[in-house]
Amino acid sequence: MSVEATGIQNYLARANETFTPITVTLELSLGCNLRCHHCYNFDRTKTMKQALPQHRELSDAEILAVIDQIPSTGALFVSFTGGEPLSHPQFFSFVERARQNHLAVKVKTNGTLLDQKRVERLKELNVFDFDISVYGANAKEHDLFTRKAGSFDKTLQGLKNLKTAGLLGNISFILNKLNYKDIPEMQKIAKELEFRHVFSLQLTQRNDGTDPTAQFGLGAKELEWIYQHDEQGLFTSFYNETPSVQCA
């Protein structure tokens, strides 16, 4: 084991013993350039003011102040999310401040804004990881879910831009009633791009109290189909003596 790996293991062990947070997730804004059906922020057919009339977003100064406080907690990582974090006009100022505080930065994004110029800047800032959400194996599935024509192609290009720059990350495939039969095709996308990938079965109630699960969440029928056709054991746990499907 390398010295670096040993150091990380020691840090994790101490953090566990002292209840020290390892990662801070900071939601920069609820603003987003997509209108995904499942968005946990609010029903994107409405404006934020309509859906969350009492909501107030943090100012730029407040966000910078929070970033400055993170090192004192003992955390080493900060994950920027949204909404779409890259749509925030001061996004790179926040990343720069996090790096000045010696924090490792992760970006959770829909990938559509990862053009070459932004990716080059992210590389300069040594952003260590990316989590990109994808909603299908093709434009029809993905764009229907994001309610934004062309979003699949832009996300795919963003992934390619990251790969070209040597900034690989993780693709989160969000399974829903529109795409669950295309798991092998989604895996193929991740393999060709050399990205790690996970499949999420979870759609949650939104912060505005509305719930997208009835329309798009996987029910017993869809889950049964997945388990019957899961030849690679993607959704099977072997932590028990006998295989058992994971809770969903």
PDB file of C-alpha atoms in Angstrom:
ATOM      1  CA  MET A   1       0.000   0.000   0.000  1.00  0.00           C
ATOM      2  CA  SER A   2       1.320   3.457  -0.936  1.00  0.00           C
ATOM      3  CA  VAL A   3       2.133   6.140   1.621  1.00  0.00           C
ATOM      4  CA  GLU A   4      -0.707   8.235   0.186  1.00  0.00           C
ATOM      5  CA  ALA A   5      -3.233   5.408   0.524  1.00  0.00           C
ATOM      6  CA  THR A   6      -2.075   4.718   4.080  1.00  0.00           C
ATOM      7  CA  GLY A   7      -2.467   8.396   4.966  1.00  0.00           C
ATOM      8  CA  ILE A   8      -6.010   8.469   3.615  1.00  0.00           C
ATOM      9  CA  GLN A   9      -6.917   5.318   5.540  1.00  0.00           C
ATOM     10  CA  ASN A  10      -5.546   6.814   8.746  1.00  0.00           C
ATOM     11  CA  TYR A  11      -7.524  10.020   8.161  1.00  0.00           C
ATOM     12  CA  LEU A  12     -10.736   8.070   7.546  1.00  0.00           C
ATOM     13  CA  ALA A  13     -10.182   6.009  10.677  1.00  0.00           C
ATOM     14  CA  ARG A  14      -9.638   9.130  12.811  1.00  0.00           C
ATOM     15  CA  ALA A  15     -12.649  10.842  11.240  1.00  0.00           C
ATOM     16  CA  ASN A  16     -14.820   7.846  12.100  1.00  0.00           C
ATOM     17  CA  GLU A  17     -13.623   7.831  15.698  1.00  0.00           C
ATOM     18  CA  THR A  18     -14.096  11.563  16.215  1.00  0.00           C
ATOM     19  CA  PHE A  19     -17.296  11.979  14.162  1.00  0.00           C
ATOM     20  CA  THR A  20     -15.479  14.380  11.867  1.00  0.00           C
ATOM     21  CA  PRO A  21     -17.259  15.190   8.587  1.00  0.00           C
ATOM     22  CA  ILE A  22     -15.267  14.088   5.559  1.00  0.00           C
ATOM     23  CA  THR A  23     -17.240  15.768   2.804  1.00  0.00           C
ATOM     24  CA  VAL A  24     -19.380  18.905   2.722  1.00  0.00           C
ATOM     25  CA  THR A  25     -22.003  19.198  -0.012  1.00  0.00           C
ATOM     26  CA  LEU A  26     -22.769  22.800  -0.888  1.00  0.00           C
ATOM     27  CA  GLU A  27     -25.820  23.639  -2.977  1.00  0.00           C
ATOM     28  CA  LEU A  28     -24.817  26.811  -4.808  1.00  0.00           C
ATOM     29  CA  SER A  29     -28.185  27.607  -6.353  1.00  0.00           C
ATOM     30  CA  LEU A  30     -31.486  26.061  -7.361  1.00  0.00           C
ATOM     31  CA  GLY A  31     -31.066  27.551 -10.835  1.00  0.00           C
ATOM     32  CA  CYS A  32     -30.713  25.046 -13.656  1.00  0.00           C
ATOM     33  CA  ASN A  33     -30.661  25.020 -17.453  1.00  0.00           C
ATOM     34  CA  LEU A  34     -32.716  21.792 -17.592  1.00  0.00           C
ATOM     35  CA  ARG A  35     -36.249  21.043 -16.374  1.00  0.00           C
ATOM     36  CA  CYS A  36     -35.928  17.409 -15.296  1.00  0.00           C
ATOM     37  CA  HIS A  37     -39.154  15.692 -14.288  1.00  0.00           C
ATOM     38  CA  HIS A  38     -37.643  14.223 -11.121  1.00  0.00           C
ATOM     39  CA  CYS A  39     -35.780  17.294  -9.789  1.00  0.00           C
ATOM     40  CA  TYR A  40     -35.754  17.168  -5.992  1.00  0.00           C
ATOM     41  CA  ASN A  41     -35.575  20.973  -5.704  1.00  0.00           C
ATOM     42  CA  PHE A  42     -39.056  21.748  -7.000  1.00  0.00           C
ATOM     43  CA  ASP A  43     -41.475  21.059  -9.826  1.00  0.00           C
ATOM     44  CA  ARG A  44     -39.633  22.634 -12.750  1.00  0.00           C
ATOM     45  CA  THR A  45     -42.848  23.437 -14.599  1.00  0.00           C
ATOM     46  CA  LYS A  46     -43.085  26.283 -12.067  1.00  0.00           C
ATOM     47  CA  THR A  47     -40.715  29.093 -11.222  1.00  0.00           C
ATOM     48  CA  MET A  48     -38.739  28.874  -7.999  1.00  0.00           C
ATOM     49  CA  LYS A  49     -40.772  31.781  -6.578  1.00  0.00           C
ATOM     50  CA  GLN A  50     -44.019  29.932  -7.312  1.00  0.00           C
ATOM     51  CA  ALA A  51     -42.833  26.602  -5.890  1.00  0.00           C
ATOM     52  CA  LEU A  52     -40.786  27.861  -2.930  1.00  0.00           C
ATOM     53  CA  PRO A  53     -42.055  31.365  -2.098  1.00  0.00           C
ATOM     54  CA  GLN A  54     -40.158  31.511   1.220  1.00  0.00           C
ATOM     55  CA  HIS A  55     -36.852  30.328  -0.220  1.00  0.00           C
ATOM     56  CA  ARG A  56     -33.812  32.593  -0.238  1.00  0.00           C
ATOM     57  CA  GLU A  57     -30.579  31.549  -1.897  1.00  0.00           C
ATOM     58  CA  LEU A  58     -27.237  32.301  -0.277  1.00  0.00           C
ATOM     59  CA  SER A  59     -25.454  35.377  -1.542  1.00  0.00           C
ATOM     60  CA  ASP A  60     -22.005  35.061  -3.123  1.00  0.00           C
ATOM     61  CA  ALA A  61     -20.444  36.437   0.058  1.00  0.00           C
ATOM     62  CA  GLU A  62     -22.304  33.910   2.206  1.00  0.00           C
ATOM     63  CA  ILE A  63     -21.188  31.023  -0.008  1.00  0.00           C
ATOM     64  CA  LEU A  64     -17.561  32.170   0.185  1.00  0.00           C
ATOM     65  CA  ALA A  65     -17.878  32.449   3.961  1.00  0.00           C
ATOM     66  CA  VAL A  66     -19.197  28.886   4.188  1.00  0.00           C
ATOM     67  CA  ILE A  67     -16.300  27.633   2.061  1.00  0.00           C
ATOM     68  CA  ASP A  68     -13.852  29.396   4.382  1.00  0.00           C
ATOM     69  CA  GLN A  69     -15.408  27.622   7.381  1.00  0.00           C
ATOM     70  CA  ILE A  70     -15.157  24.100   5.954  1.00  0.00           C
ATOM     71  CA  PRO A  71     -11.483  23.430   6.858  1.00  0.00           C
ATOM     72  CA  SER A  72     -12.194  24.122  10.535  1.00  0.00           C
ATOM     73  CA  THR A  73     -14.634  21.184  10.551  1.00  0.00           C
ATOM     74  CA  GLY A  74     -11.854  18.787   9.565  1.00  0.00           C
ATOM     75  CA  ALA A  75     -13.422  17.995   6.182  1.00  0.00           C
ATOM     76  CA  LEU A  76     -11.126  17.544   3.198  1.00  0.00           C
ATOM     77  CA  PHE A  77     -13.691  17.469   0.404  1.00  0.00           C
ATOM     78  CA  VAL A  78     -16.366  19.829  -0.856  1.00  0.00           C
ATOM     79  CA  SER A  79     -18.954  18.814  -3.422  1.00  0.00           C
ATOM     80  CA  PHE A  80     -20.621  21.607  -5.396  1.00  0.00           C
ATOM     81  CA  THR A  81     -24.153  20.885  -6.510  1.00  0.00           C
ATOM     82  CA  GLY A  82     -27.391  22.642  -7.409  1.00  0.00           C
ATOM     83  CA  GLY A  83     -29.579  23.030  -9.420  1.00  0.00           C
ATOM     84  CA  GLU A  84     -26.792  23.116 -11.956  1.00  0.00           C
ATOM     85  CA  PRO A  85     -23.676  24.477 -10.219  1.00  0.00           C
ATOM     86  CA  LEU A  86     -21.962  25.479 -13.457  1.00  0.00           C
ATOM     87  CA  SER A  87     -24.872  27.790 -14.269  1.00  0.00           C
ATOM     88  CA  HIS A  88     -23.985  29.992 -11.285  1.00  0.00           C
ATOM     89  CA  PRO A  89     -22.157  33.095 -12.606  1.00  0.00           C
ATOM     90  CA  GLN A  90     -19.607  32.923  -9.769  1.00  0.00           C
ATOM     91  CA  PHE A  91     -19.021  29.177  -9.934  1.00  0.00           C
ATOM     92  CA  PHE A  92     -15.310  29.413 -10.653  1.00  0.00           C
ATOM     93  CA  SER A  93     -14.806  31.935  -7.865  1.00  0.00           C
ATOM     94  CA  PHE A  94     -16.198  29.344  -5.464  1.00  0.00           C
ATOM     95  CA  VAL A  95     -13.943  26.601  -6.839  1.00  0.00           C
ATOM     96  CA  GLU A  96     -10.937  28.909  -6.594  1.00  0.00           C
ATOM     97  CA  ARG A  97     -11.753  29.734  -2.951  1.00  0.00           C
ATOM     98  CA  ALA A  98     -12.147  26.039  -2.128  1.00  0.00           C
ATOM     99  CA  ARG A  99      -8.748  25.257  -3.655  1.00  0.00           C
ATOM    100  CA  GLN A 100      -7.186  28.183  -1.758  1.00  0.00           C
ATOM    101  CA  ASN A 101      -8.514  26.474   1.378  1.00  0.00           C
ATOM    102  CA  HIS A 102      -6.791  23.257   0.245  1.00  0.00           C
ATOM    103  CA  LEU A 103     -10.079  21.449  -0.248  1.00  0.00           C
ATOM    104  CA  ALA A 104     -10.515  18.692  -2.826  1.00  0.00           C
ATOM    105  CA  VAL A 105     -13.384  19.705  -5.102  1.00  0.00           C
ATOM    106  CA  LYS A 106     -16.055  17.514  -6.658  1.00  0.00           C
ATOM    107  CA  VAL A 107     -18.695  18.816  -9.082  1.00  0.00           C
ATOM    108  CA  LYS A 108     -22.141  17.252  -9.424  1.00  0.00           C
ATOM    109  CA  THR A 109     -23.458  18.379 -12.804  1.00  0.00           C
ATOM    110  CA  ASN A 110     -25.727  17.527 -15.714  1.00  0.00           C
ATOM    111  CA  GLY A 111     -22.702  17.953 -17.980  1.00  0.00           C
ATOM    112  CA  THR A 112     -24.318  20.213 -20.576  1.00  0.00           C
ATOM    113  CA  LEU A 113     -22.104  23.197 -19.700  1.00  0.00           C
ATOM    114  CA  LEU A 114     -18.811  21.296 -19.755  1.00  0.00           C
ATOM    115  CA  ASP A 115     -17.479  22.967 -22.874  1.00  0.00           C
ATOM    116  CA  GLN A 116     -13.790  22.945 -23.694  1.00  0.00           C
ATOM    117  CA  LYS A 117     -13.046  26.315 -22.072  1.00  0.00           C
ATOM    118  CA  ARG A 118     -14.720  25.422 -18.770  1.00  0.00           C
ATOM    119  CA  VAL A 119     -13.102  21.980 -18.705  1.00  0.00           C
ATOM    120  CA  GLU A 120      -9.663  23.501 -19.237  1.00  0.00           C
ATOM    121  CA  ARG A 121     -10.258  25.835 -16.287  1.00  0.00           C
ATOM    122  CA  LEU A 122     -11.465  22.958 -14.119  1.00  0.00           C
ATOM    123  CA  LYS A 123      -8.287  21.091 -14.948  1.00  0.00           C
ATOM    124  CA  GLU A 124      -6.161  24.121 -14.049  1.00  0.00           C
ATOM    125  CA  LEU A 125      -7.898  24.206 -10.671  1.00  0.00           C
ATOM    126  CA  ASN A 126      -7.236  20.484 -10.118  1.00  0.00           C
ATOM    127  CA  VAL A 127     -10.872  19.537  -9.570  1.00  0.00           C
ATOM    128  CA  PHE A 128     -10.522  15.920  -8.541  1.00  0.00           C
ATOM    129  CA  ASP A 129     -13.866  14.330  -9.383  1.00  0.00           C
ATOM    130  CA  PHE A 130     -17.095  14.761 -11.315  1.00  0.00           C
ATOM    131  CA  ASP A 131     -20.518  13.183 -10.965  1.00  0.00           C
ATOM    132  CA  ILE A 132     -22.564  13.543 -14.153  1.00  0.00           C
ATOM    133  CA  SER A 133     -26.247  12.616 -14.309  1.00  0.00           C
ATOM    134  CA  VAL A 134     -27.520  10.807 -17.417  1.00  0.00           C
ATOM    135  CA  TYR A 135     -31.156   9.820 -17.931  1.00  0.00           C
ATOM    136  CA  GLY A 136     -31.061   7.262 -20.713  1.00  0.00           C
ATOM    137  CA  ALA A 137     -29.089   5.521 -23.437  1.00  0.00           C
ATOM    138  CA  ASN A 138     -30.181   7.852 -26.217  1.00  0.00           C
ATOM    139  CA  ALA A 139     -31.423  11.356 -26.903  1.00  0.00           C
ATOM    140  CA  LYS A 140     -35.083  10.352 -27.015  1.00  0.00           C
ATOM    141  CA  GLU A 141     -35.107   8.935 -23.473  1.00  0.00           C
ATOM    142  CA  HIS A 142     -32.775  11.502 -21.958  1.00  0.00           C
ATOM    143  CA  ASP A 143     -34.283  14.620 -23.525  1.00  0.00           C
ATOM    144  CA  LEU A 144     -37.827  13.521 -22.714  1.00  0.00           C
ATOM    145  CA  PHE A 145     -36.841  13.297 -19.058  1.00  0.00           C
ATOM    146  CA  THR A 146     -34.885  16.579 -18.969  1.00  0.00           C
ATOM    147  CA  ARG A 147     -37.517  18.354 -21.083  1.00  0.00           C
ATOM    148  CA  LYS A 148     -34.697  20.015 -23.023  1.00  0.00           C
ATOM    149  CA  ALA A 149     -34.062  19.101 -26.651  1.00  0.00           C
ATOM    150  CA  GLY A 150     -30.389  18.508 -27.379  1.00  0.00           C
ATOM    151  CA  SER A 151     -29.428  17.958 -23.734  1.00  0.00           C
ATOM    152  CA  PHE A 152     -28.262  14.363 -24.297  1.00  0.00           C
ATOM    153  CA  ASP A 153     -25.838  15.401 -27.026  1.00  0.00           C
ATOM    154  CA  LYS A 154     -24.500  18.259 -24.890  1.00  0.00           C
ATOM    155  CA  THR A 155     -24.036  15.992 -21.884  1.00  0.00           C
ATOM    156  CA  LEU A 156     -22.263  13.391 -24.009  1.00  0.00           C
ATOM    157  CA  GLN A 157     -19.981  16.070 -25.435  1.00  0.00           C
ATOM    158  CA  GLY A 158     -19.258  17.302 -21.924  1.00  0.00           C
ATOM    159  CA  LEU A 159     -18.208  13.789 -20.924  1.00  0.00           C
ATOM    160  CA  LYS A 160     -15.964  13.575 -23.973  1.00  0.00           C
ATOM    161  CA  ASN A 161     -14.400  16.942 -23.130  1.00  0.00           C
ATOM    162  CA  LEU A 162     -13.605  15.710 -19.627  1.00  0.00           C
ATOM    163  CA  LYS A 163     -12.054  12.536 -20.987  1.00  0.00           C
ATOM    164  CA  THR A 164      -9.919  14.455 -23.498  1.00  0.00           C
ATOM    165  CA  ALA A 165      -8.639  16.616 -20.642  1.00  0.00           C
ATOM    166  CA  GLY A 166      -7.900  13.547 -18.519  1.00  0.00           C
ATOM    167  CA  LEU A 167     -10.664  14.382 -16.024  1.00  0.00           C
ATOM    168  CA  LEU A 168     -12.652  11.195 -15.683  1.00  0.00           C
ATOM    169  CA  GLY A 169     -15.441  10.848 -13.167  1.00  0.00           C
ATOM    170  CA  ASN A 170     -18.626   8.978 -12.436  1.00  0.00           C
ATOM    171  CA  ILE A 171     -21.823   8.734 -14.473  1.00  0.00           C
ATOM    172  CA  SER A 172     -24.994   8.411 -12.433  1.00  0.00           C
ATOM    173  CA  PHE A 173     -27.650   6.739 -14.553  1.00  0.00           C
ATOM    174  CA  ILE A 174     -31.043   7.592 -13.060  1.00  0.00           C
ATOM    175  CA  LEU A 175     -33.391   4.696 -13.800  1.00  0.00           C
ATOM    176  CA  ASN A 176     -37.029   5.481 -14.437  1.00  0.00           C
ATOM    177  CA  LYS A 177     -40.005   4.165 -16.375  1.00  0.00           C
ATOM    178  CA  LEU A 178     -38.642   5.627 -19.605  1.00  0.00           C
ATOM    179  CA  ASN A 179     -35.226   3.960 -19.649  1.00  0.00           C
ATOM    180  CA  TYR A 180     -35.052   0.910 -17.371  1.00  0.00           C
ATOM    181  CA  LYS A 181     -34.937  -1.598 -20.239  1.00  0.00           C
ATOM    182  CA  ASP A 182     -31.803  -0.021 -21.693  1.00  0.00           C
ATOM    183  CA  ILE A 183     -29.330  -0.721 -18.877  1.00  0.00           C
ATOM    184  CA  PRO A 184     -26.847  -2.579 -21.175  1.00  0.00           C
ATOM    185  CA  GLU A 185     -26.785   0.351 -23.593  1.00  0.00           C
ATOM    186  CA  MET A 186     -26.128   2.766 -20.722  1.00  0.00           C
ATOM    187  CA  GLN A 187     -23.287   0.569 -19.524  1.00  0.00           C
ATOM    188  CA  LYS A 188     -21.823   0.640 -23.012  1.00  0.00           C
ATOM    189  CA  ILE A 189     -21.730   4.440 -22.964  1.00  0.00           C
ATOM    190  CA  ALA A 190     -19.792   4.457 -19.683  1.00  0.00           C
ATOM    191  CA  LYS A 191     -17.394   1.756 -20.866  1.00  0.00           C
ATOM    192  CA  GLU A 192     -16.591   3.515 -24.132  1.00  0.00           C
ATOM    193  CA  LEU A 193     -15.919   6.767 -22.259  1.00  0.00           C
ATOM    194  CA  GLU A 194     -13.951   4.937 -19.524  1.00  0.00           C
ATOM    195  CA  PHE A 195     -16.071   6.526 -16.790  1.00  0.00           C
ATOM    196  CA  ARG A 196     -17.112   4.814 -13.591  1.00  0.00           C
ATOM    197  CA  HIS A 197     -20.861   4.428 -13.381  1.00  0.00           C
ATOM    198  CA  VAL A 198     -23.684   3.632 -10.986  1.00  0.00           C
ATOM    199  CA  PHE A 199     -27.405   3.061 -11.415  1.00  0.00           C
ATOM    200  CA  SER A 200     -29.790   4.853  -9.107  1.00  0.00           C
ATOM    201  CA  LEU A 201     -33.314   3.533  -8.558  1.00  0.00           C
ATOM    202  CA  GLN A 202     -34.351   6.377  -6.294  1.00  0.00           C
ATOM    203  CA  LEU A 203     -36.674   9.255  -7.061  1.00  0.00           C
ATOM    204  CA  THR A 204     -37.561  11.357  -4.048  1.00  0.00           C
ATOM    205  CA  GLN A 205     -40.247  13.765  -2.974  1.00  0.00           C
ATOM    206  CA  ARG A 206     -39.363  17.304  -3.958  1.00  0.00           C
ATOM    207  CA  ASN A 207     -38.577  20.102  -1.504  1.00  0.00           C
ATOM    208  CA  ASP A 208     -41.803  21.809  -2.548  1.00  0.00           C
ATOM    209  CA  GLY A 209     -43.796  18.788  -1.342  1.00  0.00           C
ATOM    210  CA  THR A 210     -44.677  17.396  -4.765  1.00  0.00           C
ATOM    211  CA  ASP A 211     -43.738  13.852  -5.738  1.00  0.00           C
ATOM    212  CA  PRO A 212     -42.586  12.568  -9.172  1.00  0.00           C
ATOM    213  CA  THR A 213     -42.490   8.895  -8.211  1.00  0.00           C
ATOM    214  CA  ALA A 214     -46.006   7.975  -9.292  1.00  0.00           C
ATOM    215  CA  GLN A 215     -45.344   9.078 -12.855  1.00  0.00           C
ATOM    216  CA  PHE A 216     -41.717   8.080 -13.283  1.00  0.00           C
ATOM    217  CA  GLY A 217     -40.622   5.930 -10.328  1.00  0.00           C
ATOM    218  CA  LEU A 218     -40.040   2.224 -10.829  1.00  0.00           C
ATOM    219  CA  GLY A 219     -42.815   0.035  -9.471  1.00  0.00           C
ATOM    220  CA  ALA A 220     -42.995  -3.682  -8.777  1.00  0.00           C
ATOM    221  CA  LYS A 221     -43.530  -4.512 -12.459  1.00  0.00           C
ATOM    222  CA  GLU A 222     -40.433  -2.604 -13.615  1.00  0.00           C
ATOM    223  CA  LEU A 223     -38.253  -3.876 -10.768  1.00  0.00           C
ATOM    224  CA  GLU A 224     -39.256  -7.459 -11.483  1.00  0.00           C
ATOM    225  CA  TRP A 225     -38.299  -6.995 -15.134  1.00  0.00           C
ATOM    226  CA  ILE A 226     -34.886  -5.592 -14.146  1.00  0.00           C
ATOM    227  CA  TYR A 227     -34.098  -8.453 -11.782  1.00  0.00           C
ATOM    228  CA  GLN A 228     -35.187 -11.062 -14.319  1.00  0.00           C
ATOM    229  CA  HIS A 229     -32.976  -9.554 -17.014  1.00  0.00           C
ATOM    230  CA  ASP A 230     -30.017  -8.605 -14.822  1.00  0.00           C
ATOM    231  CA  GLU A 231     -27.545 -11.129 -16.228  1.00  0.00           C
ATOM    232  CA  GLN A 232     -24.527  -9.379 -14.694  1.00  0.00           C
ATOM    233  CA  GLY A 233     -25.887  -9.213 -11.164  1.00  0.00           C
ATOM    234  CA  LEU A 234     -25.832  -5.415 -11.059  1.00  0.00           C
ATOM    235  CA  PHE A 235     -28.596  -5.299  -8.478  1.00  0.00           C
ATOM    236  CA  THR A 236     -27.687  -8.385  -6.493  1.00  0.00           C
ATOM    237  CA  SER A 237     -25.955  -8.267  -3.141  1.00  0.00           C
ATOM    238  CA  PHE A 238     -23.562 -11.002  -2.015  1.00  0.00           C
ATOM    239  CA  TYR A 239     -23.011  -9.763   1.514  1.00  0.00           C
ATOM    240  CA  ASN A 240     -25.243 -12.571   2.759  1.00  0.00           C
ATOM    241  CA  GLU A 241     -24.522 -16.281   2.473  1.00  0.00           C
ATOM    242  CA  THR A 242     -27.039 -16.506  -0.324  1.00  0.00           C
ATOM    243  CA  PRO A 243     -27.624 -13.847  -2.999  1.00  0.00           C
ATOM    244  CA  SER A 244     -30.450 -11.446  -2.355  1.00  0.00           C
ATOM    245  CA  VAL A 245     -31.728  -8.444  -4.252  1.00  0.00           C
ATOM    246  CA  GLN A 246     -31.033  -5.014  -2.827  1.00  0.00           C
ATOM    247  CA  CYS A 247     -33.768  -2.910  -1.338  1.00  0.00           C
ATOM    248  CA  ALA A 248     -35.149  -0.341  -3.764  1.00  0.00           C
TER     249      ALA A 248
END
